[in-house]
CSV table of C-alpha atoms in Angstrom, one decimal:
chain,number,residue,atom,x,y,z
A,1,UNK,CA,38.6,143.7,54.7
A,2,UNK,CA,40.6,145.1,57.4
A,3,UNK,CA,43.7,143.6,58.3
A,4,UNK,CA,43.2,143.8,61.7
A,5,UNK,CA,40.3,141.4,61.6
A,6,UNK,CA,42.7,138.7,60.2
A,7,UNK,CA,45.8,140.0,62.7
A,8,UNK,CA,46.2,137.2,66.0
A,9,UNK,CA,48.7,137.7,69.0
A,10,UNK,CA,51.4,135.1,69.6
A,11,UNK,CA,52.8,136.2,72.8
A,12,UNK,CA,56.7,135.1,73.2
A,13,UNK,CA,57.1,131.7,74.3
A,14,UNK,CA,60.4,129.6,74.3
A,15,UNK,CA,60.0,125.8,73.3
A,16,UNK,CA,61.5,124.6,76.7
A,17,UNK,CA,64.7,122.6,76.2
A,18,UNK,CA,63.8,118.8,75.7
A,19,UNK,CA,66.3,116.6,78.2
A,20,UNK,CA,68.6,114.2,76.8
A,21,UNK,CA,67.7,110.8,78.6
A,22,UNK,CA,69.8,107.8,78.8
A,23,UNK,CA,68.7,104.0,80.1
A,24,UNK,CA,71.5,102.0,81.7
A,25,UNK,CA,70.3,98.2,82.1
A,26,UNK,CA,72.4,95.0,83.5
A,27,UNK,CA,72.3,91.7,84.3
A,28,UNK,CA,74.9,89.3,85.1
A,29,UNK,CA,74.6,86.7,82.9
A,30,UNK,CA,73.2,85.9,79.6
A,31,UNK,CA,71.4,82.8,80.5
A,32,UNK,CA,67.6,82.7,78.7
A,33,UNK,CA,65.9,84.4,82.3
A,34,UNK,CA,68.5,86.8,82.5
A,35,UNK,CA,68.1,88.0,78.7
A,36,UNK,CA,64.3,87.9,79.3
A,37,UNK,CA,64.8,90.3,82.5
A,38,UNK,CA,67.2,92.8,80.2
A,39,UNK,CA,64.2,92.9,77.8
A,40,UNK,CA,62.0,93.5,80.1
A,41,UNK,CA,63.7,96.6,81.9
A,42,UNK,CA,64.6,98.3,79.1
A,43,UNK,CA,61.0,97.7,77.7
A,44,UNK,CA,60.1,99.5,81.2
A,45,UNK,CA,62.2,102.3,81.0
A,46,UNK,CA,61.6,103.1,77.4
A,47,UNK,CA,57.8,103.4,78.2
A,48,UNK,CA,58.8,105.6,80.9
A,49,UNK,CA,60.9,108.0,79.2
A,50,UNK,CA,58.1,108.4,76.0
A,51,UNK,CA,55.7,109.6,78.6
A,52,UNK,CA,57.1,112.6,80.0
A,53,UNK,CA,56.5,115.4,77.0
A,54,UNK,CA,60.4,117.0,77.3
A,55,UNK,CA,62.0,114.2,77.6
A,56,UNK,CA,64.0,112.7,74.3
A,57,UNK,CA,65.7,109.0,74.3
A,58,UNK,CA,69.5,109.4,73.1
A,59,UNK,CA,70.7,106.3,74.2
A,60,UNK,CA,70.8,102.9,75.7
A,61,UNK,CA,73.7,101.0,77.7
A,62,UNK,CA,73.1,97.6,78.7
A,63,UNK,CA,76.0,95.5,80.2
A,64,UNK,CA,76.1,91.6,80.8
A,65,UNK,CA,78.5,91.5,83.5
A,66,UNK,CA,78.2,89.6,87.5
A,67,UNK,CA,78.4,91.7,90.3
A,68,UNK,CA,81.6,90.1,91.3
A,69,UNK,CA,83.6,90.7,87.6
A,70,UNK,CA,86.4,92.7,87.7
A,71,UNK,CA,86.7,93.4,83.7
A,72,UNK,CA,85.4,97.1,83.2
A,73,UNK,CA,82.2,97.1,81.5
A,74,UNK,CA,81.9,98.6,78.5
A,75,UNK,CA,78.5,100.4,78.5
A,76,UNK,CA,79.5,101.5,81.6
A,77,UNK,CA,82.3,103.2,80.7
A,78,UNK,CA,80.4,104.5,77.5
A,79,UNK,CA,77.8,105.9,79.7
A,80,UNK,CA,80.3,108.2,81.6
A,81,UNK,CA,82.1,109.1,78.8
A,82,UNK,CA,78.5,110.2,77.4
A,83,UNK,CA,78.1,112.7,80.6
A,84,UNK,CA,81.2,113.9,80.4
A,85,UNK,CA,80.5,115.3,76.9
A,86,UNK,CA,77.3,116.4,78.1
A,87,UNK,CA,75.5,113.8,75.9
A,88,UNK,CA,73.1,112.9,79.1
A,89,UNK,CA,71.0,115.2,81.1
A,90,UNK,CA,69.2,112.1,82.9
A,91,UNK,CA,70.3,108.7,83.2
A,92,UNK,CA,67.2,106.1,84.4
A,93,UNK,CA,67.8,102.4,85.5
A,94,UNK,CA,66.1,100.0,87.4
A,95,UNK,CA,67.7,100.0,90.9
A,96,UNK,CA,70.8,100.8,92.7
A,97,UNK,CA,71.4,97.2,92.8
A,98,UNK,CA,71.6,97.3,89.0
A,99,UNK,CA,73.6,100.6,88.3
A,100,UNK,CA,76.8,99.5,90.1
A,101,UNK,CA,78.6,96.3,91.2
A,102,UNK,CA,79.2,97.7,94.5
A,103,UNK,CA,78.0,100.5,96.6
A,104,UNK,CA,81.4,102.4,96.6
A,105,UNK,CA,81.4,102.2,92.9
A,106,UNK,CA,77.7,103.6,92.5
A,107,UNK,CA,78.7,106.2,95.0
A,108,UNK,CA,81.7,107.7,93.1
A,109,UNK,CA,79.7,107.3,89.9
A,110,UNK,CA,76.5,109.0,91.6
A,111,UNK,CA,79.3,111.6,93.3
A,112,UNK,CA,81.2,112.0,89.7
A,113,UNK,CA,77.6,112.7,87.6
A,114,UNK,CA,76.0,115.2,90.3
A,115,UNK,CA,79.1,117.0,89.3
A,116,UNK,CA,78.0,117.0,86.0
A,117,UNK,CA,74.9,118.0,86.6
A,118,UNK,CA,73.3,114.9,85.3
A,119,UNK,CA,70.6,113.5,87.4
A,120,UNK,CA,70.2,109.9,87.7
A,121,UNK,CA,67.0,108.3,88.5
A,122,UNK,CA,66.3,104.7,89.9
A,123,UNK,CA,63.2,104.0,89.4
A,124,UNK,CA,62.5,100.8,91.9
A,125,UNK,CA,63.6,103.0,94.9
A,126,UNK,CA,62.2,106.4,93.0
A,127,UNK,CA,65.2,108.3,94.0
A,128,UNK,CA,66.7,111.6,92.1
A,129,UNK,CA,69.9,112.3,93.2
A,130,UNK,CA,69.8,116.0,92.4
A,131,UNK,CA,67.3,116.3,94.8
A,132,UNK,CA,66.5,115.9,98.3
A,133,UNK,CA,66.1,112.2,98.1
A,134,UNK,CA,69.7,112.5,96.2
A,135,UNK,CA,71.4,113.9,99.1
A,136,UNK,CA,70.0,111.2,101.6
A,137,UNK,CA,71.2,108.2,99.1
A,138,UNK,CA,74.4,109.4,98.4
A,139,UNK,CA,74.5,110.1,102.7
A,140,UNK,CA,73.3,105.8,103.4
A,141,UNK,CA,75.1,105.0,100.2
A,142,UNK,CA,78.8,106.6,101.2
A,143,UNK,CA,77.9,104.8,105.4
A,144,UNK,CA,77.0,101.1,103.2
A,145,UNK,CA,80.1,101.9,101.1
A,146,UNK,CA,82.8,102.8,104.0
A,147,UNK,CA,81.5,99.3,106.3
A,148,UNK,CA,81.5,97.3,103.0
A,149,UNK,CA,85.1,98.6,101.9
A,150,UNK,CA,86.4,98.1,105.3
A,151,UNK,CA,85.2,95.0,105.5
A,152,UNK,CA,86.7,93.7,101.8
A,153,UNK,CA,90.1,96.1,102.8
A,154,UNK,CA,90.4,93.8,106.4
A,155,UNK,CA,90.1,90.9,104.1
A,156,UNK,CA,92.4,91.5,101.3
A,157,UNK,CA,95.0,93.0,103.9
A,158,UNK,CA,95.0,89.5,106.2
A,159,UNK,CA,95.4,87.2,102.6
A,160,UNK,CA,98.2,89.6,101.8
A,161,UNK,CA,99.8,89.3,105.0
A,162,UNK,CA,99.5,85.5,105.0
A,163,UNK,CA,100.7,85.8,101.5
A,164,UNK,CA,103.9,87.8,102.9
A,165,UNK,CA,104.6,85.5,105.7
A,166,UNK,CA,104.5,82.8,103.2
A,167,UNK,CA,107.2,84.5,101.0
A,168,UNK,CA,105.0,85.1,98.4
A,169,UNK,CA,105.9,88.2,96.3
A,170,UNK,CA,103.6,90.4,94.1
A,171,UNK,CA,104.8,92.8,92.1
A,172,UNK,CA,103.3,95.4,89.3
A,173,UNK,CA,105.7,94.1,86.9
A,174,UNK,CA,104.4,96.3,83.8
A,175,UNK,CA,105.9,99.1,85.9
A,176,UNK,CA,109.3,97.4,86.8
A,177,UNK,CA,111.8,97.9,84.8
A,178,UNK,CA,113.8,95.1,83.8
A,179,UNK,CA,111.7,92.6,84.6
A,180,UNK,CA,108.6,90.7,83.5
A,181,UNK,CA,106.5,87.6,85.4
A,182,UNK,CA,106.3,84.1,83.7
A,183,UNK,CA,103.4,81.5,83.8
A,184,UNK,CA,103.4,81.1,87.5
A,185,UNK,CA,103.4,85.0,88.3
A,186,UNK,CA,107.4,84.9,89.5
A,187,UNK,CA,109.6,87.1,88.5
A,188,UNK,CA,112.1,86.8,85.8
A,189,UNK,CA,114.4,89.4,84.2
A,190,UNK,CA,113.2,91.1,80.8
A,191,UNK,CA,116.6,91.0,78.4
A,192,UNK,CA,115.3,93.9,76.6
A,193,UNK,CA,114.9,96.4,79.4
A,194,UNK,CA,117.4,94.9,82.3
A,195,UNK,CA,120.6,96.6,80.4
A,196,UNK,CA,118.9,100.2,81.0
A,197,UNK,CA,119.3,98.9,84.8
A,198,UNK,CA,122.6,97.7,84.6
A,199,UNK,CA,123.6,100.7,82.7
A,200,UNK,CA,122.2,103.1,85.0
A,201,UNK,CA,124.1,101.5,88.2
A,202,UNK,CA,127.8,101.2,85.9
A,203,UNK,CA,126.9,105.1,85.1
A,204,UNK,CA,126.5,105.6,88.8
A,205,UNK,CA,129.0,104.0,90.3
A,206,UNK,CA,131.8,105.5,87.9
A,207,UNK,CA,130.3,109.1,89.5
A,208,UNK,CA,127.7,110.5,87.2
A,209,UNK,CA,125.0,112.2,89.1
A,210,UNK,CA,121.4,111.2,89.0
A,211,UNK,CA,120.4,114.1,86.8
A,212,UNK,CA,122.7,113.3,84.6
A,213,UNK,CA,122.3,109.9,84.0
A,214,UNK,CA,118.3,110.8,83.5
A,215,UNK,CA,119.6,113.3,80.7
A,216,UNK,CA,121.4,110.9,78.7
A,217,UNK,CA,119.1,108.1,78.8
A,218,UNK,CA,116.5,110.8,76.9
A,219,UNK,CA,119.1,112.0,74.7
A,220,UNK,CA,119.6,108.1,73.7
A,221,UNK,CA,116.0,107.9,72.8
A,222,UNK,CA,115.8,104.8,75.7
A,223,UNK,CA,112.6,104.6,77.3
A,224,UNK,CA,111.2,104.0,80.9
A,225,UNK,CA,109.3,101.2,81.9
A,226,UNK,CA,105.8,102.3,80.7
A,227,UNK,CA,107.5,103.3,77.3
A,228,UNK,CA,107.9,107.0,77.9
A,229,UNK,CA,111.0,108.6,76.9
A,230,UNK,CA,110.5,111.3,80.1
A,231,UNK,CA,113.5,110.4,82.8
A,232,UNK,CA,114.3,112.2,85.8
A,233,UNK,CA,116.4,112.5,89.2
A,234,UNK,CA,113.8,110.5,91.0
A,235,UNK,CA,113.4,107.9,88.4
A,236,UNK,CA,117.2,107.4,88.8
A,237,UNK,CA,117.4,107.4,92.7
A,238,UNK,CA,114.2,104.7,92.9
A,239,UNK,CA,115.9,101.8,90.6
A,240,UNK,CA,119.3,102.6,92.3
A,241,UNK,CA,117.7,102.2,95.8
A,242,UNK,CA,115.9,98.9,94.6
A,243,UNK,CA,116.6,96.2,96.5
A,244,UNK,CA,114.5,94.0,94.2
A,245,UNK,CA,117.4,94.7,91.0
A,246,UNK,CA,119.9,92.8,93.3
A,247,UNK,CA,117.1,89.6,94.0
A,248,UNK,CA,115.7,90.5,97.0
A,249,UNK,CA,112.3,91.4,97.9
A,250,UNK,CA,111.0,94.1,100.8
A,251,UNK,CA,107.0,93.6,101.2
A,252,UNK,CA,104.8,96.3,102.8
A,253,UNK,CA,106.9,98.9,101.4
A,254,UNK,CA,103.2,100.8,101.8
A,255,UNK,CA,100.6,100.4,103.3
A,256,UNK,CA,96.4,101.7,102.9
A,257,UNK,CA,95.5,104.0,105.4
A,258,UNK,CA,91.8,105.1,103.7
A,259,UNK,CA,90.3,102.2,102.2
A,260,UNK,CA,87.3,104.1,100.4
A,261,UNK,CA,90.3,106.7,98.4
A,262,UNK,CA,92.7,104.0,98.3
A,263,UNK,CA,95.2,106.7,99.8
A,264,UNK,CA,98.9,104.6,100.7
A,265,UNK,CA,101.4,105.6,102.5
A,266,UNK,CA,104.8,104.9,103.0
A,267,UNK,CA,105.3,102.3,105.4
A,268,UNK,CA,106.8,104.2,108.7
A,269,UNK,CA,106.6,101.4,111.0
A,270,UNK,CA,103.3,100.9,111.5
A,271,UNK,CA,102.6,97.5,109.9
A,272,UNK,CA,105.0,94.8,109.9
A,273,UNK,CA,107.3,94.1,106.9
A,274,UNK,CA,109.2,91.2,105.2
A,275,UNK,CA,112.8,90.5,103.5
A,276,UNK,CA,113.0,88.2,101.1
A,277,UNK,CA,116.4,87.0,99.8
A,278,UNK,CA,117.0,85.4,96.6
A,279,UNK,CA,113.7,86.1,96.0
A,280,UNK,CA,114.4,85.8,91.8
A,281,UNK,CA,117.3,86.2,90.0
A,282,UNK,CA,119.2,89.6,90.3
A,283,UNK,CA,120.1,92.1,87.4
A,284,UNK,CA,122.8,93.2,89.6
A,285,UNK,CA,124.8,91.7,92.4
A,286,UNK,CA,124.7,92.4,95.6
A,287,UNK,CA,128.2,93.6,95.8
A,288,UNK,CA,127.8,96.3,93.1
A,289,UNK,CA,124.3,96.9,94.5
A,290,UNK,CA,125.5,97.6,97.9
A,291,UNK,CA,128.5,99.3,96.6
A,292,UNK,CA,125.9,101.8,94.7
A,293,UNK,CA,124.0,102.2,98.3
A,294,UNK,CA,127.4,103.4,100.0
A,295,UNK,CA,128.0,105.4,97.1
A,296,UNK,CA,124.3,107.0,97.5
A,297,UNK,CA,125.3,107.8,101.5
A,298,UNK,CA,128.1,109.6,100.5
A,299,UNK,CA,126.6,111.8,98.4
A,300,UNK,CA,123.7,112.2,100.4
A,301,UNK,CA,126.9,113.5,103.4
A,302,UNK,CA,129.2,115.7,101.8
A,303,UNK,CA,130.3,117.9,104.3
A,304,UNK,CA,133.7,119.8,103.6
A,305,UNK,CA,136.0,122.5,105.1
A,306,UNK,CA,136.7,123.9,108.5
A,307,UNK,CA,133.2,125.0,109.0
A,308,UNK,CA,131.7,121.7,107.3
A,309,UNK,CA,129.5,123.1,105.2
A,310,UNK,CA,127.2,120.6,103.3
A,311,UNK,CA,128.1,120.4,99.5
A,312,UNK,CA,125.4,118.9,97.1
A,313,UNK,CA,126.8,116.1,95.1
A,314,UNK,CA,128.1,117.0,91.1
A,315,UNK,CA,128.7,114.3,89.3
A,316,UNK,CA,129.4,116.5,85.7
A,317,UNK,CA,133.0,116.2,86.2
A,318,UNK,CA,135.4,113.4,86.9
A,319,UNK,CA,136.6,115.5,89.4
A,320,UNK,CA,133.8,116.9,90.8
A,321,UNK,CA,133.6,116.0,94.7
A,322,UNK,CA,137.0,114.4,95.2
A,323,UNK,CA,139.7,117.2,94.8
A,324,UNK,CA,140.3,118.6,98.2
A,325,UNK,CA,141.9,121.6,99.1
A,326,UNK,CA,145.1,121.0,101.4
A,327,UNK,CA,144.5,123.7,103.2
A,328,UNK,CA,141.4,124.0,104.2
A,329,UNK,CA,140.2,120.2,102.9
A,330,UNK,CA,136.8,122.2,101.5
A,331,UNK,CA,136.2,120.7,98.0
A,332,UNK,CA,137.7,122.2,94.3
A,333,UNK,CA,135.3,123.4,92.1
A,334,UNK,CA,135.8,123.6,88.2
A,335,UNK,CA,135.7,127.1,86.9
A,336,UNK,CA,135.2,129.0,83.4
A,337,UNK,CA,137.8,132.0,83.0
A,338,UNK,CA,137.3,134.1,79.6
A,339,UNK,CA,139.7,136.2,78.4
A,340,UNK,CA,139.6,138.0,74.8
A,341,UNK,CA,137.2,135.2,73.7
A,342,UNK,CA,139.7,132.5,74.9
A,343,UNK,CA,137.9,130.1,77.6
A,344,UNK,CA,140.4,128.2,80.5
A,345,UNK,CA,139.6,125.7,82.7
A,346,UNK,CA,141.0,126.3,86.4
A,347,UNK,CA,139.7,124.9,89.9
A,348,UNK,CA,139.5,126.7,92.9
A,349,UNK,CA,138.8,126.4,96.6
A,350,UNK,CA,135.4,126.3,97.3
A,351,UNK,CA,135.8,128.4,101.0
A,352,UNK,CA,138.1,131.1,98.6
A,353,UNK,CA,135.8,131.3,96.2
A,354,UNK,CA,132.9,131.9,98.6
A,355,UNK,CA,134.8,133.4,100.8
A,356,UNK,CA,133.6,131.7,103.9
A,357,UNK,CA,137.2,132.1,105.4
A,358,UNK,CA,140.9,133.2,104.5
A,359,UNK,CA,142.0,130.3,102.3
A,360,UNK,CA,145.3,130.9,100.5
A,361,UNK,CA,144.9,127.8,98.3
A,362,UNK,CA,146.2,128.7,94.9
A,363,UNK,CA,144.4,128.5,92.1
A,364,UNK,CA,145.1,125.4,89.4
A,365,UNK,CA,144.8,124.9,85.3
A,366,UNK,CA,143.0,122.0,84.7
A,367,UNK,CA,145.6,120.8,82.3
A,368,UNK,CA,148.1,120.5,84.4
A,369,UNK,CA,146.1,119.0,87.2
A,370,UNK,CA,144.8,116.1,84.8
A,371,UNK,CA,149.0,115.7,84.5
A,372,UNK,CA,149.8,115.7,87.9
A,373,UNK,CA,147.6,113.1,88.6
A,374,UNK,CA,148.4,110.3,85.7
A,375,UNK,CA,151.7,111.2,87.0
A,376,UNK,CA,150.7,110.3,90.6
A,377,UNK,CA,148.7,106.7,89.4
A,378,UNK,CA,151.5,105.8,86.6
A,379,UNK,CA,153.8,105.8,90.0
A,380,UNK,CA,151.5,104.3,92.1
A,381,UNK,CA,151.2,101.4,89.6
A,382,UNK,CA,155.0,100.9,89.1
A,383,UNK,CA,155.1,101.1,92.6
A,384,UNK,CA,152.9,98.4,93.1
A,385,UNK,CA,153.9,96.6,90.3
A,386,UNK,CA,157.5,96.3,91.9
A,387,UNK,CA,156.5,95.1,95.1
A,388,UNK,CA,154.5,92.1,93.8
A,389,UNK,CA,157.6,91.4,92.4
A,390,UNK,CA,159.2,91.3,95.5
């Protein structure tokens, strides 16, 4: 028998690709009704999904949560996760009504999976959203979400503002440092994180700069108030500007100017604001917080010399800032001299070390300017000493 005669053509064909479909289902309670309706969509949707050839069940989320909870639900969550990891190709529910809570939060999860190329189908409304029909939902779905978040954002800024008015403070406490909030939701101070506070406004106020401070908090292994062990400048600069560490209370620090991103800003006049005081008990006082918010103004203005140059604030040295030249009055500034290995400490003139202008300031060993002045308060105290005698 020829071979031929037994020989058939199988002309290339890929297998297409079957799609990876998911069923999202919810109700909002799990009364007997509501569990019979769950049953009966995902019955639905599972008949659905085994009648179209490449498509292949991986899945089903179903979440018993109200339309009004504010708990994150769990499916949910699992379902996104799923997307991300490219899990889904489809996702298939019942209705718009059932997919999200609220129309913004459908939008930003229709917005988030078109990203992600996964198409989501409702089957009541027989909408895709990667095609045509898509673009028109997500268009009536971001107009329903921007009057709906308007309308809860006018809402939940007038209670606030009542709120305000009323001296009623609210505060993210789990990232405030050094305090915590009791049964009633007041303030009260946190003993195991108030001494970082306290510590960072001593350190302060006897000269260190900001930077500084935020270095050796990190080399003493002491963490922020979300547990990280990451300090910096800024972090320093926003607990010593604080007026809450002192007992008072500023509301409407910021404000919402885009209620769909949530976008704040910081409050430049445009809304009103309110001052509390003795809103809780203080971490510091008032005197040594004010004292810190002069000392902040001074560094913020250091201007120095006959031209009056600005000078940034360094806080490395104890001497740092204060030592003024008598001749010019432009700040000292500690210098490193090497010679054959051998370092020396000496501070100059600032304006004759830059030479911004003739400065004939004399140059002076650190040693004996550390002498000259325990010299200068030894004879300031006897001084003093003496005439409270007299």
């Amino acid at each position: 028998m020829d071979l031929k005669d037994s020989m058939y053509y199988i002309p290339a064909r890929r297998q297409p690709k079957r799609k990876r479909v998911a069923i999202y289902a919810r109700v909002s309670s799990n009364t007997k009704d509501q569990l019979r309706s769950l049953a009966n969509q995902v019955s639905a949707l599972t008949q659905k999904v085994s009648l179209v050839e490449d498509w292949r069940l991986v899945d089903i989320y179903i979440d018993v949560t109200s339309a009004e909870a504010k708990s994150k639900r769990e499916e949910y969550n699992r379902l996104i996760y799923g997307s991300r990891n490219k899990k889904i190709t489809i996702v298939i529910t019942k209705s718009v009504s059932r997919f999200g809570r609220d129309t913004i939060e459908a939008l930003e999860t229709v917005r988030l999976l078109k990203e992600l190329k996964v198409r989501i189908i409702f089957e009541k409304e027989n909408i895709n959203t990667l095609d045509s029909t898509g673009e028109v939902l997500i268009t009536i779905m971001a107009s329903l979400a921007q009057q709906e978040s308007e309308s809860i954002s006018k809402n939940v800024t007038m209670g606030l503002r009542y709120r305000y008015q009323e001296g009623q403070v609210f505060v993210n406490h789990k990232k405030f440092l050094g305090y915590t909030v009791d049964e009633e939701g007041q303030l009260v101070i946190n003993p195991k994180q108030s001494w970082i506070v306290k510590r960072i406004f001593k350190e302060y106020l006897e000269g260190k700069g900001t930077g500084i401070i935020a270095r050796e908090l990190m080399e003493d292994k002491v963490p922020t108030a979300t547990g990280l062990l990451k300090w910096t400048s800024d972090d320093i600069n926003r607990i010593i500007a604080n007026e809450k560490y002192m007992g008072d209370a500023l509301l409407q620090k910021t404000y919402t100017v885009d209620c769909l991103t949530k976008k704040r800003v910081p409050n430049d006049g445009s809304v009103p604001q309110y001052y509390i005081e003795d809103n809780h008990e203080a971490i510091v006082s008032k005197e040594i917080y004010n004292l810190a918010q002069k000392e902040k103004a001074r560094r913020s203005n250091l201007y120095s010399g006959k031209k009056k140059k600005r000078r940034l604030y360094q806080g490395k040295f104890a001497l740092s800032g204060i030592t003024q030249c008598g001749k010019c009055a432009d700040i000292f500034r500690r210098i490193t001299w090497t010679y054959k290995g051998k370092k020396t400490y000496v501070w100059r003139c600032v304006t004759r070390v830059e030479k911004l202008c003739e400065c004939e300031s004399r140059t002076i060993n650190e040693e004996d300017l550390h002498k000259i002045i325990v010299e200068a308060i030894n004879q300031y105290m006897a001084n003093k000493s003496e005439a409270e005698k007299n």
